[in-house]
Amino acid sequence: MSEAPNNDPVDVLIIGAGASGAAIAWSLTETRMRILCLEQGDWMTPSRYPTTQVDYEAAQFGAFNVNPNVRGLDNDYPVNTADSPIDVLNYNAVGGSTIVYAAHFPRLHPSDFRVRSLDGVADDWPISYDDLDPFFAQNDRVMGVSGLAGDPMYPPKDPPLPPLPLGRVGEVVAGGFDKLGWHWWPSDAAILSQPYDGRDKCLNLNPCSSGCSQGAKASVDITYWPQAIRSGVELKTRCRVREITLDEDGMANGAIYYDAEGRECFQKAEVVIMACNGVGTPRILLNSTSSRFPDGLANRSGLVGRNLMFHPVAYIRGIFEERLDTHRGPQGTCILSKEFYETDTSRGFVRGYDMQVVRGNAGPLVTALQGHHTGQIPWGPGHHEAFRQRFDHSASMVVMAEDLPEAHNRVTLDPELVDSNGIPAPKVSYTLSDNSRRILEHGLARGEEVMRAAGATEVEKTDLLRASGWHLLGTARMGDDPERSVVNSWGRAHDVRNLFVVDGSLFVTAGGVNPTSTIQALALYIGDRMKKNLANLFDD
């Protein structure tokens, strides 16, 4: 392997061009510092998304599979999940997993930041909902969030765009919630309900999880990054970081990475920001060993990689006599219920879950395959009749449980598995807790109640989806105590004063909602704190 020449030094090096890396790059542009982002993936070409092809559904089983082990692209790294009932799902590109997410965009609740105080479990965050509130609003404006003000489950907030239509699926299932007297609200979505900021509105199709060629879905390659690059941020793709390096004083001084030709390169920097998600960030930190940090960079607490939290998901599908146009509409963003979100110990568990009614997730191919898997749609005789009874006649709901932090749930480096550059792959060791299992059991029963109340003639249930590891949280948690956390209340590593973390690794608790909105608000909050402390950024 030939060695490439070193690059010119930069003031700020950001590793990862996904949701958080894009947000903090944009935030820091006003400092006029020289900012460089290294991304191991590449730019996406919207005209090549499966949404432009007639076989769009098949793509989710191949090049656009959300599981990197199945997808197996050059830009990916393998993840060993043999010791986990949940697979890690992500995407490596400019935009990261926002390329393939459903753009469901709730915020954490105020209570999620005070779990220890309220419920006696886990830990309180060192910051509050109110600290993030202005950054939630700022992020909503940049991303273009559609929603409806007035949700009683939140403090006042005002999405910049009106909500997406519920569709017939949403209307019918909302009727079930109404009959039971349970909370529901139109989902906030980072999808445009009307033209906004040079982007056109959603066309009410369905394959959001394989990229939006319309540009209605707010992936950060079309929201934050164009603005950041116009303001002077440099973004290099196909650059896979191996480790963060230190100077003789124990400060981070750059990163070693492999470029697109496989050459080993060094990038010198004054500040390093990790934005690689809750698996990718601990992977690099654990691989950055030295005499000062033999167990991984910034890991004197031993917590780098520990306290991994997913959002375990159960699945309910109701079959209805009436046609619901199930396959139409933006995927994953219909209605959301928080009826069982907060702790009620009479249910047999602490914390809770949300119930998400989704649209656009059952096109013809998926309907046929799901039906075959459950035995409801046979191959051969009777196939077409059974298919007609289910296609566009189903409503789907997911129950998403709040996962509590447990030190034994962790990311480590696999001793054998490596990526194409020879860098150790992450190994996930995760056990579903009894509390999370009880949450899912309760949610499945309540989900069936909703479907029956809405008029479903059949209800199918899955107690835990293996393909539910979208949300990768907690592996470099924030806190005031260096013995119990990896970074401080504004993302700076306790052990390395010019190393910052801005992705889902920061989370102290997981909450019970999709985390992207909160991840980006955290990145903007940390960027704001960095700007306010530029003169003494590295002081104790």
mmCIF file of C-alpha atoms in Angstrom, residues 157-502:
data_model
loop_
_atom_site.group_PDB
_atom_site.id
_atom_site.type_symbol
_atom_site.label_atom_id
_atom_site.label_comp_id
_atom_site.label_asym_id
_atom_site.label_seq_id
_atom_site.Cartn_x
_atom_site.Cartn_y
_atom_site.Cartn_z
ATOM 1 C CA LYS A 157 -43.893 23.844 19.625
ATOM 2 C CA ASP A 158 -44.808 25.074 16.180
ATOM 3 C CA PRO A 159 -43.622 23.073 13.155
ATOM 4 C CA PRO A 160 -42.854 25.303 10.163
ATOM 5 C CA LEU A 161 -45.097 23.333 7.768
ATOM 6 C CA PRO A 162 -48.611 21.871 8.047
ATOM 7 C CA PRO A 163 -48.928 18.140 8.755
ATOM 8 C CA LEU A 164 -48.812 15.457 6.103
ATOM 9 C CA PRO A 165 -52.184 13.896 5.294
ATOM 10 C CA LEU A 166 -53.154 10.922 7.448
ATOM 11 C CA GLY A 167 -54.426 8.877 4.526
ATOM 12 C CA ARG A 168 -57.217 6.369 4.909
ATOM 13 C CA VAL A 169 -54.991 4.167 7.085
ATOM 14 C CA GLY A 170 -54.464 6.960 9.594
ATOM 15 C CA GLU A 171 -58.119 7.955 9.638
ATOM 16 C CA VAL A 172 -59.313 4.416 10.307
ATOM 17 C CA VAL A 173 -56.790 3.568 13.038
ATOM 18 C CA ALA A 174 -57.262 6.993 14.662
ATOM 19 C CA GLY A 175 -60.894 5.991 15.002
ATOM 20 C CA GLY A 176 -59.762 2.994 17.040
ATOM 21 C CA PHE A 177 -57.766 5.223 19.386
ATOM 22 C CA ASP A 178 -60.773 7.530 19.708
ATOM 23 C CA LYS A 179 -63.081 4.651 20.667
ATOM 24 C CA LEU A 180 -60.657 3.689 23.422
ATOM 25 C CA GLY A 181 -60.158 7.298 24.531
ATOM 26 C CA TRP A 182 -56.390 7.120 23.988
ATOM 27 C CA HIS A 183 -54.001 9.848 22.886
ATOM 28 C CA TRP A 184 -52.942 10.131 19.267
ATOM 29 C CA TRP A 185 -51.517 12.957 17.165
ATOM 30 C CA PRO A 186 -50.329 13.452 13.572
ATOM 31 C CA SER A 187 -46.636 12.601 13.444
ATOM 32 C CA ASP A 188 -44.046 15.309 13.009
ATOM 33 C CA ALA A 189 -42.153 14.422 9.837
ATOM 34 C CA ALA A 190 -39.010 15.753 8.196
ATOM 35 C CA ILE A 191 -40.928 15.503 4.915
ATOM 36 C CA LEU A 192 -42.389 18.472 3.098
ATOM 37 C CA SER A 193 -46.149 18.840 2.990
ATOM 38 C CA GLN A 194 -45.716 21.826 0.677
ATOM 39 C CA PRO A 195 -42.814 23.367 -1.308
ATOM 40 C CA TYR A 196 -40.149 24.756 1.012
ATOM 41 C CA ASP A 197 -36.661 26.223 0.697
ATOM 42 C CA GLY A 198 -36.196 25.172 -2.938
ATOM 43 C CA ARG A 199 -37.483 21.630 -2.388
ATOM 44 C CA ASP A 200 -40.783 20.258 -3.653
ATOM 45 C CA LYS A 201 -43.468 18.581 -1.571
ATOM 46 C CA CYS A 202 -44.013 14.868 -0.985
ATOM 47 C CA LEU A 203 -45.761 13.035 -3.832
ATOM 48 C CA ASN A 204 -47.461 10.591 -1.464
ATOM 49 C CA LEU A 205 -45.582 7.593 -2.803
ATOM 50 C CA ASN A 206 -44.052 5.120 -0.378
ATOM 51 C CA PRO A 207 -40.431 3.901 -0.566
ATOM 52 C CA CYS A 208 -38.907 6.470 1.815
ATOM 53 C CA SER A 209 -36.468 3.904 3.198
ATOM 54 C CA SER A 210 -34.625 3.616 -0.099
ATOM 55 C CA GLY A 211 -34.030 7.323 -0.703
ATOM 56 C CA CYS A 212 -36.322 10.138 -1.823
ATOM 57 C CA SER A 213 -35.621 11.153 -5.416
ATOM 58 C CA GLN A 214 -38.217 13.922 -5.087
ATOM 59 C CA GLY A 215 -36.162 15.679 -2.416
ATOM 60 C CA ALA A 216 -39.186 16.032 -0.154
ATOM 61 C CA LYS A 217 -37.593 13.951 2.585
ATOM 62 C CA ALA A 218 -34.996 15.872 4.557
ATOM 63 C CA SER A 219 -31.818 13.873 4.189
ATOM 64 C CA VAL A 220 -28.935 16.103 5.260
ATOM 65 C CA ASP A 221 -27.145 15.824 1.918
ATOM 66 C CA ILE A 222 -29.847 18.182 0.580
ATOM 67 C CA THR A 223 -30.501 20.295 3.689
ATOM 68 C CA TYR A 224 -27.473 21.088 5.853
ATOM 69 C CA TRP A 225 -24.599 20.097 3.596
ATOM 70 C CA PRO A 226 -25.223 22.416 0.615
ATOM 71 C CA GLN A 227 -25.409 25.377 2.991
ATOM 72 C CA ALA A 228 -22.305 24.318 4.930
ATOM 73 C CA ILE A 229 -20.265 23.775 1.777
ATOM 74 C CA ARG A 230 -21.297 27.151 0.342
ATOM 75 C CA SER A 231 -20.029 28.664 3.604
ATOM 76 C CA GLY A 232 -16.611 27.064 3.196
ATOM 77 C CA VAL A 233 -16.741 23.643 4.852
ATOM 78 C CA GLU A 234 -14.756 21.005 2.969
ATOM 79 C CA LEU A 235 -16.190 17.501 2.674
ATOM 80 C CA LYS A 236 -14.056 14.569 1.527
ATOM 81 C CA THR A 237 -15.768 11.289 0.668
ATOM 82 C CA ARG A 238 -14.508 7.700 0.538
ATOM 83 C CA CYS A 239 -12.251 8.438 3.518
ATOM 84 C CA ARG A 240 -12.455 5.744 6.199
ATOM 85 C CA VAL A 241 -10.983 6.795 9.543
ATOM 86 C CA ARG A 242 -8.986 4.147 11.420
ATOM 87 C CA GLU A 243 -7.995 6.013 14.579
ATOM 88 C CA ILE A 244 -7.623 9.375 16.292
ATOM 89 C CA THR A 245 -4.045 10.329 17.120
ATOM 90 C CA LEU A 246 -2.609 12.220 20.099
ATOM 91 C CA ASP A 247 0.259 14.645 20.619
ATOM 92 C CA GLU A 248 2.759 14.449 23.470
ATOM 93 C CA ASP A 249 0.418 16.455 25.723
ATOM 94 C CA GLY A 250 -2.468 14.031 25.304
ATOM 95 C CA MET A 251 -4.491 16.261 22.993
ATOM 96 C CA ALA A 252 -6.057 14.906 19.817
ATOM 97 C CA ASN A 253 -4.021 16.118 16.859
ATOM 98 C CA GLY A 254 -5.746 14.447 13.923
ATOM 99 C CA ALA A 255 -6.802 11.179 12.371
ATOM 100 C CA ILE A 256 -5.355 8.369 10.298
ATOM 101 C CA TYR A 257 -7.635 7.308 7.479
ATOM 102 C CA TYR A 258 -7.684 5.365 4.206
ATOM 103 C CA ASP A 259 -8.652 7.201 1.038
ATOM 104 C CA ALA A 260 -10.595 5.824 -1.922
ATOM 105 C CA GLU A 261 -7.417 4.244 -3.337
ATOM 106 C CA GLY A 262 -6.695 2.495 -0.043
ATOM 107 C CA ARG A 263 -3.753 4.754 0.797
ATOM 108 C CA GLU A 264 -3.034 5.496 4.436
ATOM 109 C CA CYS A 265 -3.319 9.231 5.091
ATOM 110 C CA PHE A 266 -2.984 11.548 8.062
ATOM 111 C CA GLN A 267 -5.126 14.612 8.663
ATOM 112 C CA LYS A 268 -3.867 17.058 11.280
ATOM 113 C CA ALA A 269 -6.446 19.056 13.232
ATOM 114 C CA GLU A 270 -6.789 21.315 16.271
ATOM 115 C CA VAL A 271 -10.231 19.956 17.217
ATOM 116 C CA VAL A 272 -11.735 16.537 16.424
ATOM 117 C CA ILE A 273 -15.496 15.907 16.433
ATOM 118 C CA MET A 274 -16.930 12.386 16.343
ATOM 119 C CA ALA A 275 -20.230 12.035 14.448
ATOM 120 C CA CYS A 276 -20.294 8.367 13.454
ATOM 121 C CA ASN A 277 -23.375 7.063 15.347
ATOM 122 C CA GLY A 278 -23.581 4.977 18.510
ATOM 123 C CA VAL A 279 -21.685 2.061 16.967
ATOM 124 C CA GLY A 280 -19.244 3.836 14.645
ATOM 125 C CA THR A 281 -17.984 6.342 17.218
ATOM 126 C CA PRO A 282 -17.047 3.809 19.934
ATOM 127 C CA ARG A 283 -15.517 1.634 17.242
ATOM 128 C CA ILE A 284 -13.022 4.346 16.293
ATOM 129 C CA LEU A 285 -12.391 5.428 19.887
ATOM 130 C CA LEU A 286 -11.724 1.847 21.009
ATOM 131 C CA ASN A 287 -9.377 1.361 18.060
ATOM 132 C CA SER A 288 -7.438 4.529 19.006
ATOM 133 C CA THR A 289 -5.160 2.995 21.611
ATOM 134 C CA SER A 290 -1.935 4.425 23.005
ATOM 135 C CA SER A 291 0.225 4.227 26.112
ATOM 136 C CA ARG A 292 -1.930 6.991 27.585
ATOM 137 C CA PHE A 293 -5.188 5.247 26.629
ATOM 138 C CA PRO A 294 -4.502 1.502 26.357
ATOM 139 C CA ASP A 295 -8.236 0.686 26.497
ATOM 140 C CA GLY A 296 -9.294 3.198 23.866
ATOM 141 C CA LEU A 297 -9.295 6.948 23.498
ATOM 142 C CA ALA A 298 -11.149 8.944 26.173
ATOM 143 C CA ASN A 299 -11.964 5.691 27.953
ATOM 144 C CA ARG A 300 -10.550 6.102 31.453
ATOM 145 C CA SER A 301 -14.090 5.575 32.752
ATOM 146 C CA GLY A 302 -14.344 2.277 30.880
ATOM 147 C CA LEU A 303 -17.689 3.423 29.467
ATOM 148 C CA VAL A 304 -16.802 3.878 25.798
ATOM 149 C CA GLY A 305 -18.964 1.329 24.021
ATOM 150 C CA ARG A 306 -21.031 0.485 27.102
ATOM 151 C CA ASN A 307 -24.707 1.254 27.833
ATOM 152 C CA LEU A 308 -25.738 0.610 24.239
ATOM 153 C CA MET A 309 -29.440 1.283 23.830
ATOM 154 C CA PHE A 310 -31.669 0.345 20.914
ATOM 155 C CA HIS A 311 -35.393 0.953 20.673
ATOM 156 C CA PRO A 312 -36.803 -2.601 20.686
ATOM 157 C CA VAL A 313 -39.778 -2.824 18.341
ATOM 158 C CA ALA A 314 -42.848 -5.072 18.224
ATOM 159 C CA TYR A 315 -45.156 -5.149 15.221
ATOM 160 C CA ILE A 316 -48.930 -5.347 14.842
ATOM 161 C CA ARG A 317 -50.819 -5.621 11.570
ATOM 162 C CA GLY A 318 -54.582 -5.465 11.254
ATOM 163 C CA ILE A 319 -56.494 -6.768 8.220
ATOM 164 C CA PHE A 320 -59.588 -4.779 7.238
ATOM 165 C CA GLU A 321 -62.466 -5.426 4.883
ATOM 166 C CA GLU A 322 -62.324 -1.928 3.410
ATOM 167 C CA ARG A 323 -59.574 -0.742 1.118
ATOM 168 C CA LEU A 324 -57.092 1.491 2.984
ATOM 169 C CA ASP A 325 -54.590 2.348 0.209
ATOM 170 C CA THR A 326 -51.930 1.032 2.536
ATOM 171 C CA HIS A 327 -49.057 1.252 0.073
ATOM 172 C CA ARG A 328 -49.541 4.974 -0.540
ATOM 173 C CA GLY A 329 -48.031 7.722 1.520
ATOM 174 C CA PRO A 330 -44.708 8.545 3.128
ATOM 175 C CA GLN A 331 -43.429 5.583 5.097
ATOM 176 C CA GLY A 332 -43.356 5.672 8.865
ATOM 177 C CA THR A 333 -45.043 9.037 9.362
ATOM 178 C CA CYS A 334 -48.749 8.845 10.002
ATOM 179 C CA ILE A 335 -49.992 9.056 13.591
ATOM 180 C CA LEU A 336 -48.276 8.637 16.938
ATOM 181 C CA SER A 337 -49.741 7.698 20.312
ATOM 182 C CA LYS A 338 -48.072 8.531 23.644
ATOM 183 C CA GLU A 339 -50.843 7.021 25.772
ATOM 184 C CA PHE A 340 -48.378 4.648 27.459
ATOM 185 C CA TYR A 341 -45.227 6.756 27.291
ATOM 186 C CA GLU A 342 -44.737 7.685 30.957
ATOM 187 C CA THR A 343 -44.177 5.349 33.896
ATOM 188 C CA ASP A 344 -47.169 3.672 35.510
ATOM 189 C CA THR A 345 -45.850 0.942 37.808
ATOM 190 C CA SER A 346 -49.224 -0.828 37.835
ATOM 191 C CA ARG A 347 -48.342 -2.029 34.322
ATOM 192 C CA GLY A 348 -45.384 -4.013 35.640
ATOM 193 C CA PHE A 349 -42.549 -1.980 34.155
ATOM 194 C CA VAL A 350 -40.912 1.437 34.331
ATOM 195 C CA ARG A 351 -40.933 4.006 31.558
ATOM 196 C CA GLY A 352 -42.971 3.106 28.473
ATOM 197 C CA TYR A 353 -43.400 3.176 24.735
ATOM 198 C CA ASP A 354 -44.971 4.897 21.794
ATOM 199 C CA MET A 355 -47.320 3.423 19.198
ATOM 200 C CA GLN A 356 -46.621 4.443 15.609
ATOM 201 C CA VAL A 357 -49.134 3.873 12.829
ATOM 202 C CA VAL A 358 -47.253 3.763 9.545
ATOM 203 C CA ARG A 359 -48.126 4.219 5.905
ATOM 204 C CA GLY A 360 -46.492 3.186 2.654
ATOM 205 C CA ASN A 361 -44.896 -0.002 3.928
ATOM 206 C CA ALA A 362 -46.768 -2.731 2.059
ATOM 207 C CA GLY A 363 -46.463 -2.557 -1.696
ATOM 208 C CA PRO A 364 -47.353 -5.561 -3.841
ATOM 209 C CA LEU A 365 -44.051 -7.410 -3.412
ATOM 210 C CA VAL A 366 -43.829 -6.884 0.352
ATOM 211 C CA THR A 367 -47.496 -7.838 0.771
ATOM 212 C CA ALA A 368 -46.944 -11.098 -1.102
ATOM 213 C CA LEU A 369 -43.767 -11.951 0.793
ATOM 214 C CA GLN A 370 -45.235 -11.096 4.212
ATOM 215 C CA GLY A 371 -48.326 -13.127 3.414
ATOM 216 C CA HIS A 372 -46.252 -16.091 2.290
ATOM 217 C CA HIS A 373 -44.128 -15.872 5.452
ATOM 218 C CA THR A 374 -47.200 -15.951 7.702
ATOM 219 C CA GLY A 375 -48.951 -18.578 5.597
ATOM 220 C CA GLN A 376 -51.808 -16.227 4.725
ATOM 221 C CA ILE A 377 -50.953 -15.898 1.016
ATOM 222 C CA PRO A 378 -49.997 -19.228 -0.582
ATOM 223 C CA TRP A 379 -47.967 -19.726 -3.720
ATOM 224 C CA GLY A 380 -49.931 -21.460 -6.462
ATOM 225 C CA PRO A 381 -53.709 -22.047 -6.248
ATOM 226 C CA GLY A 382 -55.490 -19.410 -4.179
ATOM 227 C CA HIS A 383 -52.631 -16.912 -4.347
ATOM 228 C CA HIS A 384 -54.428 -14.141 -6.222
ATOM 229 C CA GLU A 385 -57.581 -14.325 -4.127
ATOM 230 C CA ALA A 386 -55.631 -14.233 -0.861
ATOM 231 C CA PHE A 387 -53.436 -11.421 -2.198
ATOM 232 C CA ARG A 388 -56.482 -9.299 -3.082
ATOM 233 C CA GLN A 389 -57.845 -9.726 0.446
ATOM 234 C CA ARG A 390 -54.662 -8.258 1.944
ATOM 235 C CA PHE A 391 -53.096 -5.859 -0.514
ATOM 236 C CA ASP A 392 -54.163 -2.342 0.516
ATOM 237 C CA HIS A 393 -56.404 -3.866 3.206
ATOM 238 C CA SER A 394 -53.926 -3.809 6.104
ATOM 239 C CA ALA A 395 -52.829 -1.268 8.691
ATOM 240 C CA SER A 396 -49.481 -1.552 10.438
ATOM 241 C CA MET A 397 -48.378 -0.309 13.830
ATOM 242 C CA VAL A 398 -45.084 -0.535 15.655
ATOM 243 C CA VAL A 399 -44.635 -0.452 19.418
ATOM 244 C CA MET A 400 -41.300 1.176 20.212
ATOM 245 C CA ALA A 401 -40.003 0.533 23.711
ATOM 246 C CA GLU A 402 -37.780 2.770 25.769
ATOM 247 C CA ASP A 403 -34.574 0.843 26.393
ATOM 248 C CA LEU A 404 -32.793 1.516 29.691
ATOM 249 C CA PRO A 405 -28.982 1.777 29.841
ATOM 250 C CA GLU A 406 -27.201 -1.364 31.031
ATOM 251 C CA ALA A 407 -23.410 -1.573 31.144
ATOM 252 C CA HIS A 408 -23.296 -5.131 29.774
ATOM 253 C CA ASN A 409 -24.977 -4.011 26.532
ATOM 254 C CA ARG A 410 -21.991 -2.822 24.605
ATOM 255 C CA VAL A 411 -19.935 -2.333 21.470
ATOM 256 C CA THR A 412 -16.450 -3.856 21.380
ATOM 257 C CA LEU A 413 -13.927 -4.608 18.638
ATOM 258 C CA ASP A 414 -14.270 -7.996 17.004
ATOM 259 C CA PRO A 415 -11.037 -10.016 17.291
ATOM 260 C CA GLU A 416 -11.368 -11.481 13.780
ATOM 261 C CA LEU A 417 -13.889 -9.610 11.628
ATOM 262 C CA VAL A 418 -12.479 -6.599 9.742
ATOM 263 C CA ASP A 419 -13.598 -4.185 7.033
ATOM 264 C CA SER A 420 -12.037 -3.953 3.578
ATOM 265 C CA ASN A 421 -9.200 -1.796 4.955
ATOM 266 C CA GLY A 422 -8.400 -4.254 7.732
ATOM 267 C CA ILE A 423 -9.904 -2.140 10.532
ATOM 268 C CA PRO A 424 -11.525 -4.249 13.280
ATOM 269 C CA ALA A 425 -15.284 -4.431 12.928
ATOM 270 C CA PRO A 426 -17.623 -3.612 15.815
ATOM 271 C CA LYS A 427 -19.105 -6.476 17.797
ATOM 272 C CA VAL A 428 -22.444 -5.887 19.497
ATOM 273 C CA SER A 429 -23.302 -7.746 22.695
ATOM 274 C CA TYR A 430 -26.877 -6.998 23.707
ATOM 275 C CA THR A 431 -29.547 -8.682 25.833
ATOM 276 C CA LEU A 432 -33.163 -7.574 25.823
ATOM 277 C CA SER A 433 -33.992 -6.680 29.421
ATOM 278 C CA ASP A 434 -36.974 -8.053 31.315
ATOM 279 C CA ASN A 435 -38.303 -4.499 31.550
ATOM 280 C CA SER A 436 -38.142 -4.007 27.772
ATOM 281 C CA ARG A 437 -39.755 -7.407 27.202
ATOM 282 C CA ARG A 438 -42.653 -6.513 29.488
ATOM 283 C CA ILE A 439 -43.052 -3.193 27.687
ATOM 284 C CA LEU A 440 -43.334 -4.969 24.335
ATOM 285 C CA GLU A 441 -45.826 -7.503 25.702
ATOM 286 C CA HIS A 442 -48.002 -4.696 27.046
ATOM 287 C CA GLY A 443 -47.727 -2.781 23.778
ATOM 288 C CA LEU A 444 -48.684 -5.785 21.660
ATOM 289 C CA ALA A 445 -51.850 -6.287 23.689
ATOM 290 C CA ARG A 446 -52.777 -2.600 23.477
ATOM 291 C CA GLY A 447 -51.985 -2.547 19.749
ATOM 292 C CA GLU A 448 -54.385 -5.404 19.142
ATOM 293 C CA GLU A 449 -57.044 -3.518 21.104
ATOM 294 C CA VAL A 450 -56.604 -0.506 18.843
ATOM 295 C CA MET A 451 -56.813 -2.579 15.663
ATOM 296 C CA ARG A 452 -59.935 -4.393 16.858
ATOM 297 C CA ALA A 453 -61.540 -1.112 17.887
ATOM 298 C CA ALA A 454 -60.728 0.285 14.440
ATOM 299 C CA GLY A 455 -62.520 -2.637 12.778
ATOM 300 C CA ALA A 456 -59.780 -5.135 11.955
ATOM 301 C CA THR A 457 -61.061 -8.642 11.203
ATOM 302 C CA GLU A 458 -57.646 -10.239 11.776
ATOM 303 C CA VAL A 459 -54.619 -9.138 13.796
ATOM 304 C CA GLU A 460 -51.089 -10.453 13.334
ATOM 305 C CA LYS A 461 -48.336 -9.747 15.897
ATOM 306 C CA THR A 462 -44.556 -10.054 16.086
ATOM 307 C CA ASP A 463 -43.051 -9.734 19.558
ATOM 308 C CA LEU A 464 -39.588 -8.427 18.583
ATOM 309 C CA LEU A 465 -38.346 -7.349 15.178
ATOM 310 C CA ARG A 466 -34.731 -8.338 14.620
ATOM 311 C CA ALA A 467 -34.457 -5.661 11.950
ATOM 312 C CA SER A 468 -35.123 -2.828 14.387
ATOM 313 C CA GLY A 469 -31.657 -1.557 15.337
ATOM 314 C CA TRP A 470 -32.070 1.853 13.735
ATOM 315 C CA HIS A 471 -31.386 3.848 16.863
ATOM 316 C CA LEU A 472 -27.857 3.455 18.219
ATOM 317 C CA LEU A 473 -27.549 5.287 21.504
ATOM 318 C CA GLY A 474 -25.613 5.694 24.736
ATOM 319 C CA THR A 475 -22.095 4.392 24.042
ATOM 320 C CA ALA A 476 -20.258 7.650 24.899
ATOM 321 C CA ARG A 477 -22.766 9.137 27.313
ATOM 322 C CA MET A 478 -22.691 12.713 28.576
ATOM 323 C CA GLY A 479 -22.527 13.650 32.250
ATOM 324 C CA ASP A 480 -20.855 15.847 34.840
ATOM 325 C CA ASP A 481 -18.980 13.014 36.581
ATOM 326 C CA PRO A 482 -15.926 11.746 34.618
ATOM 327 C CA GLU A 483 -16.230 8.411 36.420
ATOM 328 C CA ARG A 484 -19.776 7.863 35.127
ATOM 329 C CA SER A 485 -19.656 9.436 31.680
ATOM 330 C CA VAL A 486 -17.424 9.921 28.634
ATOM 331 C CA VAL A 487 -18.172 13.541 27.702
ATOM 332 C CA ASN A 488 -19.350 16.602 29.611
ATOM 333 C CA SER A 489 -22.624 18.484 29.275
ATOM 334 C CA TRP A 490 -21.577 20.046 25.977
ATOM 335 C CA GLY A 491 -20.039 17.017 24.307
ATOM 336 C CA ARG A 492 -16.362 17.506 25.186
ATOM 337 C CA ALA A 493 -14.504 14.372 26.283
ATOM 338 C CA HIS A 494 -13.522 14.441 29.942
ATOM 339 C CA ASP A 495 -10.154 12.868 29.125
ATOM 340 C CA VAL A 496 -9.244 14.756 25.915
ATOM 341 C CA ARG A 497 -10.106 18.443 25.968
ATOM 342 C CA ASN A 498 -10.230 18.967 22.196
ATOM 343 C CA LEU A 499 -12.251 15.847 21.374
ATOM 344 C CA PHE A 500 -16.035 16.181 21.016
ATOM 345 C CA VAL A 501 -18.898 13.746 20.380
ATOM 346 C CA VAL A 502 -22.155 14.911 18.777
#
